[in-house]
């Protein structure tokens, strides 16, 4: 038995998300409620006793002596992955680790690190690492009328259609690594629900003052770009290749530097009709 | 390094004007590797995932054809003739040798590839210079990436992301002073 298992746990929950079984336990029942909004957008309670990943949260708070504050601790299985006086920092680590784990282990789904919006019945996929301006571009596309699907993962099924992963949009505070969350409804957007075929893949990189003059990538090059952002590629390469092949066979893949996200969003939606 | 290097442009096209001098031994009988690979045929390219090395390769049409014809029984000259018969256009043996060399570097040739010490090797630039630039088939191109780990694929850059096209290790205008682009992120 690991040391962490010998601690006192007062609350726990098991759930499945994309076929992945996850458990969460905490030293205070309120802590579980605090974590729930950070589960992946699609999850359901499970009665399974055996899980693939167990998160354990020890909420700190005030110590027994005055002036003493205990750290908040987060474990992923037996490994401690976060220790902070600020509970929100620990919760951020929980969300990011949980989403990454689910994205890697998901059954019959391929997760590509990408933003996704829908426009005229088709999906526009924006792969890229964080700080590439992905969320900003997604937000501008939604403000310009597109339907929000995701700012974190494009969830592909075996036919290459993309499913929503519509957590609240994470927007960065300028000049900081901190993010704030906002629902797309706050700026008049709406969330999509139906799986859609991908018709456009945008590989854009923010460069101040740049004009959007993209080059069209071949299907093979486009596939490599998507594979490069696929979390489960090493675990299930054949399955990932199948889904990605479907995407690049029917989508246009454009790559280039972009200036302001608002201008590109308007241009993309104006030109991308069918 | 996060992600991997791009060795070449998959769609780059070069053209042959005249017969190029033979650059490798016609005795080598290259054999394509077929084990521990996941292969996907696209309309004009071939995607290959190497399960042993966790690398993904994109072969353009010419490289894909050469790879397909590397059966351990044909020399580079035989492959060139076979490709000529298929395409109806002249194919220089040097082009086939160059393709085999690239496929070998991507570890997609089991045996019979040009030696790694450089004997019989010809660079893409040299091939274009010698051959001139006028006619017929695309030069073989193999683009490769190292498949990202889950953490790399889902990773956030601590400072700023940068383009895949920036040469790794070089100062990059996309990165703040003192940092360079490792292909994806600005790093010290």
Coordinates of C-alpha atoms in Angstrom, one line a residue:
Chain A
X1 CA 0.0 0.0 0.0
X2 CA 1.3 3.4 -0.9
X3 CA 1.8 6.0 1.8
X4 CA -0.9 8.2 0.2
X5 CA -3.4 5.4 0.5
X6 CA -3.0 5.4 4.3
X7 CA -4.1 9.0 4.7
X8 CA -7.7 9.7 5.8
X9 CA -10.1 10.1 2.8
X10 CA -13.6 11.3 3.5
X11 CA -15.0 11.6 0.0
X12 CA -14.5 9.9 -3.4
X13 CA -16.0 9.6 -6.8
X14 CA -15.4 7.4 -9.8
X15 CA -16.4 8.4 -13.4
X16 CA -15.7 7.5 -17.0
X17 CA -14.8 9.9 -19.7
X18 CA -14.3 8.8 -23.3
X19 CA -14.1 5.2 -21.9
X20 CA -11.4 6.1 -19.4
X21 CA -12.1 5.2 -15.8
X22 CA -10.9 7.8 -13.3
X23 CA -11.2 8.1 -9.5
X24 CA -11.0 11.2 -7.4
X25 CA -10.8 11.3 -3.6
X26 CA -10.3 14.1 -1.1
X27 CA -9.9 14.8 2.6
X28 CA -13.0 17.1 2.4
X29 CA -16.3 16.4 0.6
X30 CA -16.4 20.0 -0.6
X31 CA -13.1 19.5 -2.4
X32 CA -14.7 17.0 -4.8
X33 CA -17.4 19.5 -5.7
X34 CA -14.7 22.0 -6.3
X35 CA -13.0 19.6 -8.8
X36 CA -16.1 18.5 -10.7
X37 CA -16.3 21.6 -13.0
X38 CA -12.8 20.7 -14.1
X39 CA -13.6 17.2 -15.3
X40 CA -13.6 16.7 -19.1
X41 CA -16.8 18.1 -20.7
X42 CA -18.1 14.6 -21.2
X43 CA -18.2 12.3 -18.2
X44 CA -20.6 10.1 -16.2
X45 CA -20.6 8.6 -12.8
X46 CA -19.3 5.1 -12.6
X47 CA -19.7 2.3 -10.1
X48 CA -16.5 0.6 -11.2
X49 CA -14.2 0.0 -8.2
X50 CA -11.1 -0.3 -10.4
X51 CA -9.9 2.9 -12.1
X52 CA -7.0 3.6 -14.5
X53 CA -6.0 6.8 -12.7
X54 CA -6.7 7.9 -9.1
X55 CA -6.3 11.5 -8.1
X56 CA -6.0 12.4 -4.4
X57 CA -6.5 15.9 -3.2
X58 CA -5.5 17.0 0.3
X59 CA -7.1 20.4 0.7
X60 CA -4.9 22.5 3.0
X61 CA -6.4 25.6 4.6
X62 CA -5.7 26.8 8.1
X63 CA -3.5 24.7 10.3
X64 CA -4.2 23.9 13.9
X65 CA -2.0 26.8 15.1
X66 CA -2.8 30.4 14.3
X67 CA -0.9 31.9 11.5
X68 CA -0.1 28.4 10.0
X69 CA -1.4 27.6 6.6
X70 CA -1.2 24.1 5.3
X71 CA -0.4 23.4 1.7
X72 CA -2.8 21.9 -0.8
X73 CA -1.5 18.6 -2.2
X74 CA -2.4 16.7 -5.3
X75 CA -1.4 13.2 -6.1
X76 CA -1.8 11.3 -9.4
X77 CA -1.8 7.7 -8.3
X78 CA 1.1 7.6 -5.9
X79 CA 3.0 10.5 -7.4
X80 CA 2.6 14.0 -6.0
X81 CA 2.1 16.4 -8.9
X82 CA 1.2 19.6 -7.2
X83 CA 1.9 21.4 -3.9
X84 CA 0.7 24.9 -3.4
X85 CA -0.7 27.3 -0.8
X86 CA -3.2 28.4 -3.5
X87 CA -5.9 25.8 -4.1
X88 CA -6.6 27.2 -7.6
X89 CA -3.1 26.4 -8.7
X90 CA -3.6 22.8 -7.6
X91 CA -7.0 22.7 -9.4
X92 CA -5.3 23.9 -12.6
X93 CA -2.8 21.1 -12.4
X94 CA -5.5 18.6 -11.8
X95 CA -7.5 19.7 -14.8
X96 CA -4.5 19.8 -17.2
X97 CA -3.2 16.4 -16.0
X98 CA -6.7 14.8 -16.1
X99 CA -7.5 16.1 -19.6
X100 CA -4.1 14.9 -20.9
X101 CA -4.5 11.5 -19.4
X102 CA -8.0 11.1 -20.8
X103 CA -6.8 12.3 -24.2
X104 CA -4.1 9.7 -24.3
X105 CA -6.1 6.8 -23.0
X106 CA -9.5 7.5 -24.7
X107 CA -11.2 4.6 -26.4
X108 CA -12.2 5.0 -30.1
X109 CA -11.3 8.7 -30.1
X110 CA -8.2 10.6 -31.2
X111 CA -7.4 13.8 -29.4
X112 CA -5.5 16.4 -31.3
X113 CA -4.3 19.5 -29.4
X114 CA -6.3 22.0 -31.4
X115 CA -9.1 24.6 -31.2
X116 CA -12.3 23.8 -33.2
X117 CA -15.2 25.9 -34.4
X118 CA -18.1 25.0 -36.7
X119 CA -19.1 27.1 -39.7
X120 CA -21.9 26.3 -42.1
X121 CA -22.1 22.7 -41.0
X122 CA -18.4 21.9 -41.2
X123 CA -15.6 22.1 -38.7
X124 CA -12.5 24.4 -38.8
X125 CA -9.6 22.9 -36.8
X126 CA -6.8 25.0 -35.4
X127 CA -4.0 22.8 -34.2
X128 CA -1.2 24.3 -32.1
X129 CA 0.5 24.4 -28.8
X130 CA -0.5 26.8 -26.1
X131 CA 0.6 30.4 -26.6
X132 CA 0.3 30.0 -30.3
X133 CA -2.8 32.2 -30.1
X134 CA -5.2 29.3 -30.6
X135 CA -7.8 30.3 -28.0
X136 CA -7.6 34.0 -29.2
X137 CA -8.4 32.9 -32.7
X138 CA -11.2 30.5 -31.6
X139 CA -12.7 33.4 -29.6
X140 CA -12.6 35.7 -32.5
X141 CA -14.1 33.1 -34.8
X142 CA -17.0 32.6 -32.3
X143 CA -17.5 36.3 -32.0
X144 CA -17.7 36.5 -35.8
X145 CA -20.5 33.9 -35.8
X146 CA -18.9 30.5 -35.7
X147 CA -20.1 27.8 -33.3
X148 CA -17.7 26.9 -30.4
X149 CA -16.5 23.3 -30.2
X150 CA -13.2 23.4 -28.3
X151 CA -10.2 25.5 -27.5
X152 CA -8.1 22.6 -26.2
X153 CA -8.7 19.3 -28.1
X154 CA -10.2 18.3 -31.3
X155 CA -11.8 14.9 -30.5
X156 CA -11.9 12.8 -33.7
X157 CA -13.9 9.6 -34.2
X158 CA -12.8 6.8 -36.5
X159 CA -14.6 8.4 -39.4
X160 CA -12.6 11.6 -39.0
X161 CA -15.5 13.7 -37.7
X162 CA -14.8 16.1 -34.8
X163 CA -16.8 16.1 -31.6
X164 CA -17.2 19.0 -29.2
X165 CA -14.9 19.3 -26.2
X166 CA -16.5 22.5 -25.1
X167 CA -14.9 23.6 -21.8
X168 CA -15.1 27.3 -21.0
X169 CA -12.7 29.3 -23.2
X170 CA -9.3 29.8 -21.5
X171 CA -8.1 33.3 -22.3
X172 CA -4.6 34.4 -21.2
X173 CA -4.1 37.6 -19.2
X174 CA -1.8 39.7 -21.4
X175 CA 1.9 39.3 -20.4
X176 CA 1.2 36.4 -18.0
X177 CA 0.9 32.7 -18.1
X178 CA -2.3 32.9 -16.1
X179 CA -5.6 32.1 -17.8
X180 CA -9.1 33.2 -17.1
X181 CA -12.1 31.2 -18.1
X182 CA -15.2 32.5 -19.8
X183 CA -18.2 30.9 -21.3
X184 CA -18.7 31.6 -25.0
X185 CA -22.3 32.7 -24.2
X186 CA -20.7 35.7 -22.4
X187 CA -19.8 37.2 -25.8
X188 CA -22.8 36.0 -27.7
X189 CA -21.4 32.7 -28.8
X190 CA -23.0 29.3 -28.8
X191 CA -21.7 25.7 -28.3
X192 CA -22.0 23.0 -30.8
X193 CA -23.2 19.5 -30.1
X194 CA -23.1 17.4 -33.3
X195 CA -20.0 15.7 -34.7
X196 CA -18.9 17.4 -37.9
X197 CA -16.6 16.7 -40.8
X198 CA -13.4 18.8 -40.9
X199 CA -13.1 20.9 -44.0
X200 CA -10.4 23.4 -43.0
X201 CA -7.3 23.0 -40.9
X202 CA -5.6 26.3 -40.0
X203 CA -1.9 26.2 -38.9
X204 CA -1.4 29.8 -38.1
X205 CA 1.2 31.5 -36.0
X206 CA 0.8 35.0 -34.6
X207 CA 3.4 37.4 -35.9
X208 CA 2.7 41.1 -35.3
X209 CA 1.9 42.9 -38.5
X210 CA 1.9 39.7 -40.6
X211 CA -0.4 39.4 -43.5
X212 CA -2.3 36.1 -43.9
X213 CA -0.8 34.6 -47.0
X214 CA -0.9 30.9 -46.3
X215 CA 0.4 28.0 -48.4
X216 CA -1.6 24.9 -48.9
X217 CA 0.0 21.8 -47.5
X218 CA -0.3 18.4 -49.2
X219 CA -2.4 15.8 -47.4
X220 CA 0.7 14.0 -46.2
X221 CA 2.3 17.2 -44.8
X222 CA -1.0 18.1 -43.2
X223 CA -1.2 14.7 -41.6
X224 CA 2.3 15.1 -40.1
X225 CA 1.3 18.5 -38.6
X226 CA -1.8 16.9 -37.0
X227 CA 0.2 13.8 -35.8
X228 CA 2.6 16.2 -34.2
X229 CA -0.2 17.5 -32.0
X230 CA -1.8 14.1 -31.3
X231 CA -1.6 12.9 -27.7
X232 CA -2.2 9.2 -28.3
X233 CA 0.0 8.8 -31.4
X234 CA 2.5 6.6 -29.6
X235 CA -0.1 4.6 -27.8
X236 CA -2.3 3.8 -30.8
X237 CA -0.6 4.9 -34.0
X238 CA -2.7 2.9 -36.4
X239 CA -6.0 4.2 -35.0
X240 CA -4.7 7.8 -34.9
X241 CA -3.4 7.5 -38.5
X242 CA -6.8 6.2 -39.7
X243 CA -8.7 9.1 -38.2
X244 CA -6.2 11.7 -39.4
X245 CA -6.1 10.3 -42.9
X246 CA -9.8 10.8 -43.0
X247 CA -9.4 14.4 -42.0
X248 CA -6.6 15.3 -44.5
X249 CA -8.3 13.5 -47.3
X250 CA -11.2 15.9 -47.3
X251 CA -9.9 19.0 -45.6
X252 CA -7.8 21.9 -46.9
X253 CA -4.7 22.4 -44.8
X254 CA -3.4 26.0 -44.7
X255 CA -0.2 27.2 -43.0
X256 CA 1.1 30.7 -42.5
X257 CA 1.8 33.6 -40.2
X258 CA -1.1 35.7 -39.2
X259 CA -1.5 39.2 -37.8
X260 CA -4.5 40.1 -35.6
X261 CA -6.9 37.2 -34.9
X262 CA -9.9 39.3 -35.6
X263 CA -8.9 40.1 -39.1
X264 CA -8.1 36.4 -39.9
X265 CA -11.3 35.3 -38.3
X266 CA -13.4 37.6 -40.5
X267 CA -11.4 36.6 -43.6
X268 CA -11.6 32.9 -43.0
X269 CA -15.4 32.9 -42.4
X270 CA -15.9 35.1 -45.5
X271 CA -14.0 32.8 -47.8
X272 CA -14.8 29.4 -46.2
X273 CA -18.3 28.7 -47.5
X274 CA -18.6 25.0 -48.4
Chain B
X1 CA 13.5 18.3 -28.8
X2 CA 9.8 18.5 -28.8
X3 CA 8.2 17.1 -32.0
X4 CA 11.1 16.6 -34.4
X5 CA 12.9 17.9 -37.4
X6 CA 11.5 18.4 -40.8
X7 CA 14.0 17.0 -43.1
X8 CA 12.5 18.2 -46.3
X9 CA 9.5 19.5 -48.1
X10 CA 7.3 16.6 -49.1
X11 CA 5.9 18.3 -52.2
X12 CA 9.1 19.9 -53.5
X13 CA 9.5 19.2 -57.1
X14 CA 12.7 19.0 -59.2
X15 CA 13.1 18.1 -62.8
X16 CA 15.7 16.2 -64.8
X17 CA 17.1 17.5 -68.1
X18 CA 19.7 14.9 -68.9
X19 CA 21.0 11.6 -67.8
X20 CA 22.9 12.0 -64.6
X21 CA 26.1 10.1 -64.0
X22 CA 25.7 7.0 -62.0
X23 CA 26.5 7.7 -58.4
X24 CA 26.2 4.3 -56.7
X25 CA 26.8 0.7 -57.2
X26 CA 24.4 -1.0 -59.5
X27 CA 25.1 -4.2 -57.4
X28 CA 23.1 -3.0 -54.4
X29 CA 19.7 -4.6 -54.3
X30 CA 17.7 -2.6 -51.9
X31 CA 14.9 -4.2 -49.8
X32 CA 12.2 -2.2 -48.3
X33 CA 11.5 -2.8 -44.6
X34 CA 8.0 -4.0 -44.0
X35 CA 8.0 -5.0 -40.3
X36 CA 6.8 -2.9 -37.4
X37 CA 5.4 -0.2 -39.6
X38 CA 2.0 1.3 -40.0
X39 CA 1.5 2.3 -43.6
X40 CA -1.3 4.6 -45.0
X41 CA -1.6 5.3 -48.7
X42 CA -2.9 8.8 -49.4
X43 CA -3.9 10.0 -52.9
X44 CA -0.4 11.0 -53.8
X45 CA 1.8 10.3 -50.8
X46 CA 2.5 7.5 -48.3
X47 CA 2.4 7.9 -44.6
X48 CA 4.6 5.5 -42.6
X49 CA 4.7 5.2 -38.8
X50 CA 7.7 3.4 -37.4
X51 CA 6.6 1.5 -34.3
X52 CA 10.2 0.9 -33.2
X53 CA 11.4 4.4 -33.4
X54 CA 8.1 6.3 -32.9
X55 CA 8.7 8.3 -36.0
X56 CA 6.3 9.3 -38.7
X57 CA 7.4 9.8 -42.3
X58 CA 5.7 11.3 -45.3
X59 CA 6.9 9.9 -48.6
X60 CA 6.1 11.9 -51.7
X61 CA 4.9 10.0 -54.8
X62 CA 8.4 9.4 -56.2
X63 CA 9.8 8.2 -52.9
X64 CA 6.7 6.0 -52.4
X65 CA 7.2 4.4 -55.8
X66 CA 10.9 3.8 -55.2
X67 CA 10.1 2.3 -51.8
X68 CA 7.5 0.0 -53.3
X69 CA 9.9 -1.3 -55.9
X70 CA 12.7 -2.0 -53.4
X71 CA 12.0 -5.8 -53.3
X72 CA 15.6 -7.0 -52.8
X73 CA 15.7 -8.2 -56.4
X74 CA 16.0 -5.0 -58.4
X75 CA 19.0 -2.7 -58.7
X76 CA 18.6 1.1 -58.7
X77 CA 18.8 0.9 -62.5
X78 CA 16.0 -1.7 -62.7
X79 CA 13.9 0.5 -60.4
X80 CA 14.5 3.5 -62.6
X81 CA 13.5 1.5 -65.7
X82 CA 10.4 0.2 -64.0
X83 CA 9.4 3.7 -63.0
X84 CA 10.0 4.9 -66.6
X85 CA 7.7 2.1 -67.8
X86 CA 5.0 3.2 -65.3
X87 CA 5.2 6.9 -65.8
X88 CA 6.3 7.0 -69.4
X89 CA 8.9 9.6 -68.5
X90 CA 12.7 9.2 -68.2
X91 CA 13.9 8.5 -64.7
X92 CA 17.6 8.8 -63.9
X93 CA 19.2 6.2 -61.8
X94 CA 20.7 8.9 -59.7
X95 CA 17.2 10.0 -58.7
X96 CA 16.4 6.4 -57.5
X97 CA 19.7 6.3 -55.6
X98 CA 18.9 9.6 -54.0
X99 CA 15.5 8.2 -53.0
X100 CA 17.0 5.0 -51.6
X101 CA 19.4 7.1 -49.6
X102 CA 16.6 9.1 -48.1
X103 CA 14.6 6.0 -47.4
X104 CA 17.6 4.4 -45.8
X105 CA 18.2 7.5 -43.6
X106 CA 14.6 7.1 -42.4
X107 CA 15.3 3.4 -41.7
X108 CA 12.8 2.3 -44.2
X109 CA 15.3 0.1 -46.1
X110 CA 16.1 -3.2 -44.7
X111 CA 19.3 -3.9 -46.7
X112 CA 21.1 -2.9 -49.9
X113 CA 21.1 0.8 -49.2
X114 CA 24.0 3.1 -50.0
X115 CA 26.7 2.9 -47.3
X116 CA 26.4 5.4 -44.5
X117 CA 30.1 6.6 -45.0
X118 CA 29.0 8.7 -47.9
X119 CA 30.2 6.4 -50.7
X120 CA 27.6 6.7 -53.5
X121 CA 25.7 9.4 -51.6
X122 CA 24.5 12.4 -53.5
X123 CA 22.9 15.5 -52.0
X124 CA 19.7 16.9 -53.2
X125 CA 21.4 20.1 -54.2
X126 CA 24.1 18.3 -56.1
X127 CA 21.5 16.2 -57.8
X128 CA 19.6 19.2 -59.0
X129 CA 22.8 21.0 -60.0
X130 CA 24.1 18.0 -62.0
X131 CA 20.8 17.2 -63.6
X132 CA 19.6 20.7 -64.4
X133 CA 16.0 21.6 -64.0
X134 CA 13.7 20.9 -66.8
X135 CA 11.5 17.9 -67.1
X136 CA 9.7 15.1 -65.7
X137 CA 9.3 13.7 -62.2
X138 CA 9.4 15.0 -58.7
X139 CA 12.5 14.4 -56.8
X140 CA 12.0 11.9 -54.0
X141 CA 11.3 13.4 -50.7
X142 CA 10.9 11.9 -47.2
X143 CA 9.7 14.2 -44.5
X144 CA 10.0 12.9 -41.0
X145 CA 9.0 13.9 -37.5
X146 CA 9.5 12.3 -34.1
X147 CA 6.1 11.4 -32.7
X148 CA 5.4 13.5 -29.7
X149 CA 4.9 12.0 -26.2
X150 CA 1.5 12.8 -24.8
X151 CA 3.0 15.5 -22.6
X152 CA 4.7 17.1 -25.6
X153 CA 1.6 16.9 -27.8
X154 CA -0.5 18.5 -25.1
X155 CA 2.2 20.7 -23.8
X156 CA 2.1 24.4 -23.2
X157 CA 5.1 26.5 -23.9
X158 CA 6.3 28.2 -20.7
X159 CA 7.1 31.4 -22.5
X160 CA 6.0 31.6 -26.1
X161 CA 5.4 29.2 -28.9
X162 CA 7.2 29.5 -32.3
X163 CA 6.9 28.1 -35.7
X164 CA 8.0 24.7 -36.8
X165 CA 9.9 26.3 -39.7
X166 CA 12.4 28.1 -37.5
X167 CA 15.7 26.2 -37.5
X168 CA 16.2 24.7 -34.1
X169 CA 18.9 26.3 -32.0
X170 CA 19.0 29.5 -34.0
X171 CA 17.9 32.9 -32.6
X172 CA 14.4 33.5 -33.7
X173 CA 12.6 36.8 -34.3
X174 CA 9.5 35.2 -32.9
X175 CA 11.2 34.6 -29.5
X176 CA 12.1 37.2 -26.8
X177 CA 15.8 38.2 -26.7
X178 CA 18.0 35.5 -25.2
X179 CA 15.6 32.6 -26.2
X180 CA 15.6 30.5 -29.3
X181 CA 13.0 28.3 -31.0
X182 CA 13.3 24.6 -30.4
X183 CA 10.8 24.0 -33.2
X184 CA 7.7 24.7 -31.0
X185 CA 8.6 26.7 -28.0
X186 CA 10.9 29.6 -27.2
X187 CA 13.5 28.1 -24.8
X188 CA 16.7 29.4 -23.2

